[in-house]
Amino acid sequence: MINSLRVLIFLCFVSLITSKSFSQATGPNYNTAIGFRFAPGGVTVKHFVKSNAALEGIGYFWKDAFRATGLYEWHQQLGNVQGLKWFAGIGAHIDFLNNEYKQEKNSGGAAAGMDGIIGLDYKFTGAPINLSLDWQPSVTFIGESYSNSSWAGLSFRFAF
């Protein structure tokens, strides 16, 4: 985790010293953003592949497991507020369960399933900051069988 934090800090520094990246990141739109996600905790990277479509990767860390999630998201302008969009998407995840979880639940070491996401995304004009608030329900059906509809998250990202 500390190595991931070092990589994140290095990427933020490189984009700050690159004038092209910084000038683009201060407008109401962005191409790529990297940062932290809260509830549950993790790291997130979002990259727009079209003006209204993005790929997002999320790595979640919690007591019993690590989850890697990949999402395809459709974004649309919300009202007349510059930089504010709503989005929805679909994707998949894989869970890597630790020994404590496996012993408690009598389960295997990995599980996989599908995810949905819906939320709001705001890019501050004049600053390379992006905030996202969303709800991400998921169903796990490979290796384990459970669903989770309680994950709502706040992401804070550095845009470049």
GROMACS .gro file of N, CA and C in nm:
model
  480
    1MET      N    1   0.083  -0.119   0.000
    1MET     CA    2   0.000   0.000   0.000
    1MET      C    3   0.087   0.126   0.000
    2ILE      N    4   0.199   0.122   0.074
    2ILE     CA    5   0.288   0.238   0.079
    2ILE      C    6   0.350   0.262  -0.059
    3ASN      N    7   0.384   0.154  -0.132
    3ASN     CA    8   0.437   0.171  -0.267
    3ASN      C    9   0.333   0.233  -0.360
    4SER      N   10   0.207   0.194  -0.344
    4SER     CA   11   0.100   0.254  -0.425
    4SER      C   12   0.087   0.402  -0.396
    5LEU      N   13   0.100   0.440  -0.270
    5LEU     CA   14   0.093   0.581  -0.233
    5LEU      C   15   0.209   0.658  -0.293
    6ARG      N   16   0.327   0.600  -0.293
    6ARG     CA   17   0.444   0.666  -0.355
    6ARG      C   18   0.423   0.688  -0.504
    7VAL      N   19   0.368   0.586  -0.571
    7VAL     CA   20   0.341   0.599  -0.715
    7VAL      C   21   0.239   0.709  -0.739
    8LEU      N   22   0.134   0.714  -0.657
    8LEU     CA   23   0.032   0.818  -0.670
    8LEU      C   24   0.091   0.957  -0.653
    9ILE      N   25   0.173   0.976  -0.552
    9ILE     CA   26   0.237   1.106  -0.528
    9ILE      C   27   0.328   1.143  -0.645
   10PHE      N   28   0.404   1.047  -0.696
   10PHE     CA   29   0.492   1.073  -0.810
   10PHE      C   30   0.411   1.115  -0.933
   11LEU      N   31   0.301   1.045  -0.962
   11LEU     CA   32   0.218   1.081  -1.078
   11LEU      C   33   0.158   1.220  -1.064
   12CYS      N   34   0.116   1.255  -0.944
   12CYS     CA   35   0.062   1.389  -0.919
   12CYS      C   36   0.168   1.495  -0.944
   13PHE      N   37   0.289   1.472  -0.897
   13PHE     CA   38   0.399   1.566  -0.914
   13PHE      C   39   0.432   1.584  -1.062
   14VAL      N   40   0.441   1.474  -1.137
   14VAL     CA   41   0.474   1.482  -1.279
   14VAL      C   42   0.369   1.562  -1.355
   15SER      N   43   0.241   1.539  -1.325
   15SER     CA   44   0.138   1.613  -1.397
   15SER      C   45   0.136   1.761  -1.361
   16LEU      N   46   0.173   1.793  -1.239
   16LEU     CA   47   0.179   1.935  -1.201
   16LEU      C   48   0.287   2.011  -1.277
   17ILE      N   49   0.400   1.946  -1.302
   17ILE     CA   50   0.509   2.017  -1.369
   17ILE      C   51   0.497   2.015  -1.521
   18THR      N   52   0.400   1.944  -1.573
   18THR     CA   53   0.377   1.941  -1.717
   18THR      C   54   0.271   2.045  -1.751
   19SER      N   55   0.311   2.151  -1.819
   19SER     CA   56   0.218   2.262  -1.842
   19SER      C   57   0.096   2.222  -1.923
   20LYS      N   58   0.110   2.135  -2.021
   20LYS     CA   59  -0.006   2.094  -2.099
   20LYS      C   60  -0.107   2.022  -2.011
   21SER      N   61  -0.060   1.933  -1.929
   21SER     CA   62  -0.150   1.860  -1.839
   21SER      C   63  -0.217   1.955  -1.743
   22PHE      N   64  -0.142   2.050  -1.688
   22PHE     CA   65  -0.199   2.139  -1.589
   22PHE      C   66  -0.303   2.231  -1.651
   23SER      N   67  -0.277   2.282  -1.771
   23SER     CA   68  -0.373   2.373  -1.832
   23SER      C   69  -0.503   2.301  -1.866
   24GLN      N   70  -0.494   2.177  -1.912
   24GLN     CA   71  -0.615   2.102  -1.941
   24GLN      C   72  -0.690   2.069  -1.812
   25ALA      N   73  -0.618   2.037  -1.707
   25ALA     CA   74  -0.680   1.994  -1.582
   25ALA      C   75  -0.750   2.107  -1.508
   26THR      N   76  -0.729   2.231  -1.547
   26THR     CA   77  -0.795   2.342  -1.478
   26THR      C   78  -0.929   2.379  -1.540
   27GLY      N   79  -0.964   2.318  -1.654
   27GLY     CA   80  -1.094   2.343  -1.715
   27GLY      C   81  -1.203   2.258  -1.651
   28PRO      N   82  -1.326   2.264  -1.706
   28PRO     CA   83  -1.437   2.188  -1.648
   28PRO      C   84  -1.437   2.040  -1.685
   29ASN      N   85  -1.348   1.998  -1.774
   29ASN     CA   86  -1.340   1.858  -1.817
   29ASN      C   87  -1.200   1.804  -1.790
   30TYR      N   88  -1.187   1.673  -1.795
   30TYR     CA   89  -1.056   1.609  -1.777
   30TYR      C   90  -1.052   1.480  -1.857
   31ASN      N   91  -0.931   1.433  -1.886
   31ASN     CA   92  -0.916   1.304  -1.954
   31ASN      C   93  -0.892   1.191  -1.856
   32THR      N   94  -0.805   1.214  -1.759
   32THR     CA   95  -0.767   1.111  -1.663
   32THR      C   96  -0.759   1.172  -1.524
   33ALA      N   97  -0.800   1.095  -1.425
   33ALA     CA   98  -0.791   1.139  -1.286
   33ALA      C   99  -0.755   1.019  -1.199
   34ILE      N  100  -0.675   1.043  -1.097
   34ILE     CA  101  -0.632   0.938  -1.006
   34ILE      C  102  -0.644   0.988  -0.863
   35GLY      N  103  -0.689   0.901  -0.773
   35GLY     CA  104  -0.705   0.947  -0.635
   35GLY      C  105  -0.752   0.839  -0.541
   36PHE      N  106  -0.819   0.883  -0.435
   36PHE     CA  107  -0.863   0.796  -0.327
   36PHE      C  108  -1.015   0.787  -0.324
   37ARG      N  109  -1.062   0.673  -0.278
   37ARG     CA  110  -1.206   0.650  -0.263
   37ARG      C  111  -1.233   0.616  -0.117
   38PHE      N  112  -1.339   0.672  -0.064
   38PHE     CA  113  -1.375   0.651   0.075
   38PHE      C  114  -1.510   0.580   0.083
   39ALA      N  115  -1.521   0.488   0.176
   39ALA     CA  116  -1.643   0.412   0.210
   39ALA      C  117  -1.681   0.313   0.102
   40PRO      N  118  -1.621   0.201   0.087
   40PRO     CA  119  -1.501   0.155   0.156
   40PRO      C  120  -1.376   0.217   0.095
   41GLY      N  121  -1.266   0.208   0.165
   41GLY     CA  122  -1.143   0.275   0.124
   41GLY      C  123  -1.075   0.206   0.007
   42GLY      N  124  -1.010   0.288  -0.076
   42GLY     CA  125  -0.938   0.233  -0.188
   42GLY      C  126  -0.876   0.341  -0.275
   43VAL      N  127  -0.827   0.300  -0.390
   43VAL     CA  128  -0.771   0.391  -0.489
   43VAL      C  129  -0.855   0.381  -0.616
   44THR      N  130  -0.860   0.489  -0.692
   44THR     CA  131  -0.941   0.493  -0.812
   44THR      C  132  -0.869   0.567  -0.924
   45VAL      N  133  -0.887   0.517  -1.046
   45VAL     CA  134  -0.835   0.581  -1.167
   45VAL      C  135  -0.950   0.584  -1.267
   46LYS      N  136  -0.976   0.702  -1.322
   46LYS     CA  137  -1.082   0.716  -1.424
   46LYS      C  138  -1.019   0.779  -1.548
   47HIS      N  139  -1.048   0.719  -1.664
   47HIS     CA  140  -0.995   0.770  -1.791
   47HIS      C  141  -1.108   0.773  -1.894
   48PHE      N  142  -1.127   0.890  -1.956
   48PHE     CA  143  -1.230   0.905  -2.059
   48PHE      C  144  -1.179   0.851  -2.191
   49VAL      N  145  -1.255   0.759  -2.250
   49VAL     CA  146  -1.221   0.704  -2.381
   49VAL      C  147  -1.298   0.775  -2.492
   50LYS      N  148  -1.406   0.844  -2.455
   50LYS     CA  149  -1.484   0.931  -2.542
   50LYS      C  150  -1.525   1.050  -2.456
   51SER      N  151  -1.584   1.152  -2.516
   51SER     CA  152  -1.625   1.268  -2.437
   51SER      C  153  -1.731   1.233  -2.334
   52ASN      N  154  -1.809   1.127  -2.360
   52ASN     CA  155  -1.916   1.090  -2.267
   52ASN      C  156  -1.902   0.948  -2.210
   53ALA      N  157  -1.785   0.886  -2.224
   53ALA     CA  158  -1.765   0.749  -2.175
   53ALA      C  159  -1.628   0.735  -2.111
   54ALA      N  160  -1.626   0.667  -1.997
   54ALA     CA  161  -1.501   0.652  -1.922
   54ALA      C  162  -1.484   0.509  -1.873
   55LEU      N  163  -1.359   0.471  -1.854
   55LEU     CA  164  -1.323   0.347  -1.786
   55LEU      C  165  -1.275   0.384  -1.647
   56GLU      N  166  -1.322   0.312  -1.546
   56GLU     CA  167  -1.276   0.337  -1.410
   56GLU      C  168  -1.228   0.207  -1.348
   57GLY      N  169  -1.113   0.214  -1.286
   57GLY     CA  170  -1.058   0.102  -1.210
   57GLY      C  171  -1.054   0.141  -1.063
   58ILE      N  172  -1.100   0.051  -0.977
   58ILE     CA  173  -1.102   0.078  -0.834
   58ILE      C  174  -1.039  -0.040  -0.762
   59GLY      N  175  -0.947  -0.011  -0.672
   59GLY     CA  176  -0.888  -0.112  -0.586
   59GLY      C  177  -0.933  -0.086  -0.444
   60TYR      N  178  -1.011  -0.177  -0.387
   60TYR     CA  179  -1.063  -0.162  -0.251
   60TYR      C  180  -0.978  -0.242  -0.154
   61PHE      N  181  -0.956  -0.186  -0.037
   61PHE     CA  182  -0.882  -0.254   0.068
   61PHE      C  183  -0.970  -0.256   0.193
   62TRP      N  184  -0.993  -0.372   0.251
   62TRP     CA  185  -1.060  -0.379   0.379
   62TRP      C  186  -1.007  -0.498   0.457
   63LYS      N  187  -1.053  -0.513   0.577
   63LYS     CA  188  -0.999  -0.610   0.673
   63LYS      C  189  -0.987  -0.752   0.616
   64ASP      N  190  -1.089  -0.799   0.548
   64ASP     CA  191  -1.094  -0.938   0.506
   64ASP      C  192  -1.051  -0.965   0.363
   65ALA      N  193  -1.032  -0.861   0.281
   65ALA     CA  194  -1.009  -0.888   0.140
   65ALA      C  195  -0.957  -0.765   0.065
   66PHE      N  196  -0.922  -0.790  -0.059
   66PHE     CA  197  -0.890  -0.685  -0.157
   66PHE      C  198  -0.983  -0.709  -0.275
   67ARG      N  199  -1.043  -0.603  -0.328
   67ARG     CA  200  -1.130  -0.614  -0.445
   67ARG      C  201  -1.077  -0.524  -0.556
   68ALA      N  202  -1.066  -0.580  -0.676
   68ALA     CA  203  -1.033  -0.504  -0.795
   68ALA      C  204  -1.158  -0.497  -0.881
   69THR      N  205  -1.199  -0.375  -0.917
   69THR     CA  206  -1.321  -0.353  -0.994
   69THR      C  207  -1.289  -0.274  -1.119
   70GLY      N  208  -1.347  -0.314  -1.231
   70GLY     CA  209  -1.337  -0.239  -1.356
   70GLY      C  210  -1.477  -0.202  -1.402
   71LEU      N  211  -1.496  -0.075  -1.440
   71LEU     CA  212  -1.628  -0.026  -1.479
   71LEU      C  213  -1.621   0.050  -1.610
   72TYR      N  214  -1.727   0.039  -1.690
   72TYR     CA  215  -1.747   0.123  -1.807
   72TYR      C  216  -1.862   0.216  -1.773
   73GLU      N  217  -1.839   0.348  -1.784
   73GLU     CA  218  -1.937   0.447  -1.739
   73GLU      C  219  -1.977   0.542  -1.852
   74TRP      N  220  -2.107   0.574  -1.856
   74TRP     CA  221  -2.160   0.673  -1.949
   74TRP      C  222  -2.186   0.801  -1.870
   75HIS      N  223  -2.135   0.915  -1.919
   75HIS     CA  224  -2.147   1.043  -1.850
   75HIS      C  225  -2.233   1.139  -1.933
   76GLN      N  226  -2.317   1.218  -1.864
   76GLN     CA  227  -2.399   1.320  -1.928
   76GLN      C  228  -2.399   1.445  -1.842
   77GLN      N  229  -2.398   1.560  -1.909
   77GLN     CA  230  -2.405   1.689  -1.840
   77GLN      C  231  -2.531   1.695  -1.754
   78LEU      N  232  -2.519   1.753  -1.635
   78LEU     CA  233  -2.635   1.768  -1.546
   78LEU      C  234  -2.665   1.916  -1.531
   79GLY      N  235  -2.774   1.959  -1.585
   79GLY     CA  236  -2.815   2.099  -1.575
   79GLY      C  237  -2.718   2.192  -1.644
   80ASN      N  238  -2.711   2.315  -1.594
   80ASN     CA  239  -2.624   2.417  -1.651
   80ASN      C  240  -2.497   2.439  -1.570
   81VAL      N  241  -2.468   2.352  -1.476
   81VAL     CA  242  -2.349   2.367  -1.392
   81VAL      C  243  -2.229   2.310  -1.466
   82GLN      N  244  -2.133   2.398  -1.497
   82GLN     CA  245  -2.012   2.355  -1.568
   82GLN      C  246  -1.934   2.256  -1.483
   83GLY      N  247  -1.896   2.143  -1.543
   83GLY     CA  248  -1.817   2.043  -1.473
   83GLY      C  249  -1.897   1.939  -1.398
   84LEU      N  250  -2.031   1.954  -1.388
   84LEU     CA  251  -2.114   1.859  -1.315
   84LEU      C  252  -2.181   1.763  -1.413
   85LYS      N  253  -2.158   1.633  -1.391
   85LYS     CA  254  -2.218   1.530  -1.476
   85LYS      C  255  -2.278   1.421  -1.389
   86TRP      N  256  -2.379   1.354  -1.440
   86TRP     CA  257  -2.428   1.232  -1.377
   86TRP      C  258  -2.375   1.118  -1.462
   87PHE      N  259  -2.362   1.001  -1.402
   87PHE     CA  260  -2.310   0.888  -1.477
   87PHE      C  261  -2.371   0.758  -1.427
   88ALA      N  262  -2.368   0.658  -1.514
   88ALA     CA  263  -2.412   0.523  -1.482
   88ALA      C  264  -2.321   0.428  -1.556
   89GLY      N  265  -2.304   0.308  -1.501
   89GLY     CA  266  -2.216   0.214  -1.567
   89GLY      C  267  -2.231   0.072  -1.517
   90ILE      N  268  -2.159  -0.017  -1.585
   90ILE     CA  269  -2.156  -0.159  -1.549
   90ILE      C  270  -2.012  -0.206  -1.549
   91GLY      N  271  -1.988  -0.318  -1.481
   91GLY     CA  272  -1.854  -0.372  -1.477
   91GLY      C  273  -1.848  -0.504  -1.402
   92ALA      N  274  -1.727  -0.539  -1.363
   92ALA     CA  275  -1.704  -0.666  -1.294
   92ALA      C  276  -1.599  -0.646  -1.187
   93HIS      N  277  -1.594  -0.742  -1.094
   93HIS     CA  278  -1.495  -0.736  -0.987
   93HIS      C  279  -1.442  -0.876  -0.958
   94ILE      N  280  -1.324  -0.877  -0.894
   94ILE     CA  281  -1.268  -0.999  -0.840
   94ILE      C  282  -1.222  -0.969  -0.699
   95ASP      N  283  -1.258  -1.057  -0.606
   95ASP     CA  284  -1.220  -1.042  -0.466
   95ASP      C  285  -1.110  -1.143  -0.434
   96PHE      N  286  -1.010  -1.097  -0.360
   96PHE     CA  287  -0.906  -1.184  -0.308
   96PHE      C  288  -0.924  -1.186  -0.157
   97LEU      N  289  -0.969  -1.300  -0.105
   97LEU     CA  290  -1.008  -1.312   0.036
   97LEU      C  291  -0.890  -1.361   0.120
   98ASN      N  292  -0.871  -1.301   0.238
   98ASN     CA  293  -0.759  -1.342   0.322
   98ASN      C  294  -0.793  -1.468   0.402
   99ASN      N  295  -0.694  -1.522   0.472
   99ASN     CA  296  -0.712  -1.648   0.544
   99ASN      C  297  -0.817  -1.638   0.653
  100GLU      N  298  -0.827  -1.525   0.723
  100GLU     CA  299  -0.929  -1.510   0.828
  100GLU      C  300  -1.069  -1.524   0.768
  101TYR      N  301  -1.094  -1.459   0.656
  101TYR     CA  302  -1.225  -1.468   0.591
  101TYR      C  303  -1.253  -1.611   0.548
  102LYS      N  304  -1.152  -1.674   0.486
  102LYS     CA  305  -1.170  -1.810   0.436
  102LYS      C  306  -1.202  -1.906   0.550
  103GLN      N  307  -1.134  -1.892   0.664
  103GLN     CA  308  -1.159  -1.982   0.777
  103GLN      C  309  -1.295  -1.956   0.839
  104GLU      N  310  -1.333  -1.830   0.849
  104GLU     CA  311  -1.462  -1.793   0.908
  104GLU      C  312  -1.579  -1.842   0.823
  105LYS      N  313  -1.566  -1.832   0.692
  105LYS     CA  314  -1.677  -1.865   0.602
  105LYS      C  315  -1.661  -2.001   0.534
  106ASN      N  316  -1.551  -2.073   0.560
  106ASN     CA  317  -1.523  -2.200   0.492
  106ASN      C  318  -1.525  -2.182   0.341
  107SER      N  319  -1.452  -2.083   0.292
  107SER     CA  320  -1.461  -2.049   0.150
  107SER      C  321  -1.324  -2.056   0.084
  108GLY      N  322  -1.325  -2.035  -0.047
  108GLY     CA  323  -1.203  -2.033  -0.124
  108GLY      C  324  -1.133  -1.899  -0.115
  109GLY      N  325  -1.027  -1.882  -0.192
  109GLY     CA  326  -0.945  -1.763  -0.183
  109GLY      C  327  -0.981  -1.650  -0.276
  110ALA      N  328  -1.072  -1.676  -0.372
  110ALA     CA  329  -1.108  -1.571  -0.467
  110ALA      C  330  -1.255  -1.583  -0.502
  111ALA      N  331  -1.312  -1.471  -0.541
  111ALA     CA  332  -1.452  -1.466  -0.583
  111ALA      C  333  -1.466  -1.359  -0.690
  112ALA      N  334  -1.570  -1.368  -0.772
  112ALA     CA  335  -1.589  -1.269  -0.879
  112ALA      C  336  -1.737  -1.246  -0.903
  113GLY      N  337  -1.767  -1.131  -0.963
  113GLY     CA  338  -1.906  -1.099  -0.992
  113GLY      C  339  -1.921  -0.974  -1.077
  114MET      N  340  -2.043  -0.920  -1.078
  114MET     CA  341  -2.075  -0.803  -1.159
  114MET      C  342  -2.110  -0.685  -1.071
  115ASP      N  343  -2.090  -0.565  -1.126
  115ASP     CA  344  -2.114  -0.440  -1.055
  115ASP      C  345  -2.196  -0.345  -1.141
  116GLY      N  346  -2.270  -0.260  -1.075
  116GLY     CA  347  -2.335  -0.147  -1.139
  116GLY      C  348  -2.288  -0.021  -1.066
  117ILE      N  349  -2.306   0.093  -1.126
  117ILE     CA  350  -2.269   0.218  -1.060
  117ILE      C  351  -2.356   0.331  -1.114
  118ILE      N  352  -2.394   0.423  -1.026
  118ILE     CA  353  -2.466   0.543  -1.066
  118ILE      C  354  -2.423   0.653  -0.970
  119GLY      N  355  -2.402   0.774  -1.025
  119GLY     CA  356  -2.357   0.880  -0.937
  119GLY      C  357  -2.342   1.015  -1.004
  120LEU      N  358  -2.276   1.105  -0.931
  120LEU     CA  359  -2.246   1.241  -0.976
  120LEU      C  360  -2.096   1.260  -0.982
  121ASP      N  361  -2.048   1.333  -1.082
  121ASP     CA  362  -1.906   1.359  -1.100
  121ASP      C  363  -1.889   1.510  -1.121
  122TYR      N  364  -1.802   1.571  -1.043
  122TYR     CA  365  -1.781   1.716  -1.055
  122TYR      C  366  -1.633   1.746  -1.070
  123LYS      N  367  -1.599   1.822  -1.174
  123LYS     CA  368  -1.463   1.867  -1.198
  123LYS      C  369  -1.459   2.017  -1.173
  124PHE      N  370  -1.382   2.060  -1.074
  124PHE     CA  371  -1.368   2.201  -1.040
  124PHE      C  372  -1.300   2.276  -1.153
  125THR      N  373  -1.360   2.386  -1.200
  125THR     CA  374  -1.295   2.473  -1.298
  125THR      C  375  -1.192   2.557  -1.224
  126GLY      N  376  -1.072   2.565  -1.280
  126GLY     CA  377  -0.965   2.643  -1.219
  126GLY      C  378  -0.876   2.564  -1.125
  127ALA      N  379  -0.906   2.436  -1.105
  127ALA     CA  380  -0.824   2.351  -1.018
  127ALA      C  381  -0.826   2.208  -1.073
  128PRO      N  382  -0.719   2.135  -1.058
  128PRO     CA  383  -0.714   1.997  -1.109
  128PRO      C  384  -0.776   1.897  -1.011
  129ILE      N  385  -0.896   1.928  -0.961
  129ILE     CA  386  -0.962   1.847  -0.860
  129ILE      C  387  -1.093   1.792  -0.916
  130ASN      N  388  -1.118   1.664  -0.893
  130ASN     CA  389  -1.241   1.597  -0.933
  130ASN      C  390  -1.299   1.525  -0.812
  131LEU      N  391  -1.429   1.543  -0.790
  131LEU     CA  392  -1.501   1.472  -0.684
  131LEU      C  393  -1.611   1.388  -0.748
  132SER      N  394  -1.635   1.273  -0.690
  132SER     CA  395  -1.739   1.185  -0.740
  132SER      C  396  -1.811   1.122  -0.621
  133LEU      N  397  -1.943   1.120  -0.628
  133LEU     CA  398  -2.025   1.057  -0.525
  133LEU      C  399  -2.114   0.956  -0.596
  134ASP      N  400  -2.112   0.830  -0.549
  134ASP     CA  401  -2.185   0.728  -0.623
  134ASP      C  402  -2.236   0.616  -0.533
  135TRP      N  403  -2.321   0.533  -0.593
  135TRP     CA  404  -2.372   0.410  -0.532
  135TRP      C  405  -2.332   0.296  -0.623
  136GLN      N  406  -2.273   0.190  -0.565
  136GLN     CA  407  -2.219   0.080  -0.645
  136GLN      C  408  -2.266  -0.056  -0.593
  137PRO      N  409  -2.383  -0.101  -0.636
  137PRO     CA  410  -2.428  -0.235  -0.596
  137PRO      C  411  -2.350  -0.342  -0.671
  138SER      N  412  -2.335  -0.460  -0.609
  138SER     CA  413  -2.263  -0.569  -0.674
  138SER      C  414  -2.323  -0.704  -0.636
  139VAL      N  415  -2.303  -0.801  -0.724
  139VAL     CA  416  -2.344  -0.939  -0.700
  139VAL      C  417  -2.223  -1.027  -0.728
  140THR      N  418  -2.189  -1.111  -0.631
  140THR     CA  419  -2.079  -1.204  -0.647
  140THR      C  420  -2.137  -1.344  -0.663
  141PHE      N  421  -2.096  -1.415  -0.770
  141PHE     CA  422  -2.155  -1.545  -0.796
  141PHE      C  423  -2.053  -1.650  -0.838
  142ILE      N  424  -1.926  -1.615  -0.847
  142ILE     CA  425  -1.821  -1.712  -0.877
  142ILE      C  426  -1.731  -1.724  -0.755
  143GLY      N  427  -1.718  -1.842  -0.700
  143GLY     CA  428  -1.634  -1.865  -0.583
  143GLY      C  429  -1.705  -1.839  -0.452
  144GLU      N  430  -1.798  -1.750  -0.450
  144GLU     CA  431  -1.882  -1.716  -0.334
  144GLU      C  432  -2.019  -1.677  -0.390
  145SER      N  433  -2.115  -1.660  -0.302
  145SER     CA  434  -2.247  -1.617  -0.345
  145SER      C  435  -2.300  -1.515  -0.245
  146TYR      N  436  -2.293  -1.386  -0.283
  146TYR     CA  437  -2.345  -1.280  -0.198
  146TYR      C  438  -2.367  -1.155  -0.281
  147SER      N  439  -2.447  -1.065  -0.229
  147SER     CA  440  -2.469  -0.937  -0.296
  147SER      C  441  -2.445  -0.825  -0.196
  148ASN      N  442  -2.416  -0.707  -0.249
  148ASN     CA  443  -2.392  -0.592  -0.164
  148ASN      C  444  -2.457  -0.470  -0.228
  149SER      N  445  -2.555  -0.414  -0.160
  149SER     CA  446  -2.619  -0.293  -0.213
  149SER      C  447  -2.591  -0.172  -0.124
  150SER      N  448  -2.500  -0.186  -0.029
  150SER     CA  449  -2.475  -0.077   0.066
  150SER      C  450  -2.351   0.006   0.034
  151TRP      N  451  -2.278  -0.027  -0.073
  151TRP     CA  452  -2.157   0.050  -0.102
  151TRP      C  453  -2.192   0.181  -0.172
  152ALA      N  454  -2.172   0.289  -0.102
  152ALA     CA  455  -2.179   0.423  -0.158
  152ALA      C  456  -2.043   0.485  -0.133
  153GLY      N  457  -1.990   0.558  -0.228
  153GLY     CA  458  -1.855   0.607  -0.212
  153GLY      C  459  -1.836   0.751  -0.252
  154LEU      N  460  -1.733   0.811  -0.195
  154LEU     CA  461  -1.688   0.946  -0.230
  154LEU      C  462  -1.546   0.932  -0.280
  155SER      N  463  -1.521   0.977  -0.403
  155SER     CA  464  -1.386   0.972  -0.461
  155SER      C  465  -1.331   1.113  -0.473
  156PHE      N  466  -1.205   1.129  -0.435
  156PHE     CA  467  -1.132   1.254  -0.447
  156PHE      C  468  -1.014   1.226  -0.538
  157ARG      N  469  -1.011   1.292  -0.655
  157ARG     CA  470  -0.907   1.262  -0.754
  157ARG      C  471  -0.835   1.389  -0.800
  158PHE      N  472  -0.711   1.368  -0.842
  158PHE     CA  473  -0.629   1.469  -0.907
  158PHE      C  474  -0.642   1.448  -1.057
  159ALA      N  475  -0.691   1.548  -1.129
  159ALA     CA  476  -0.715   1.537  -1.273
  159ALA      C  477  -0.597   1.589  -1.353
  160PHE      N  478  -0.567   1.518  -1.460
  160PHE     CA  479  -0.463   1.564  -1.553
  160PHE      C  480  -0.495   1.521  -1.694
   0.00000   0.00000   0.00000
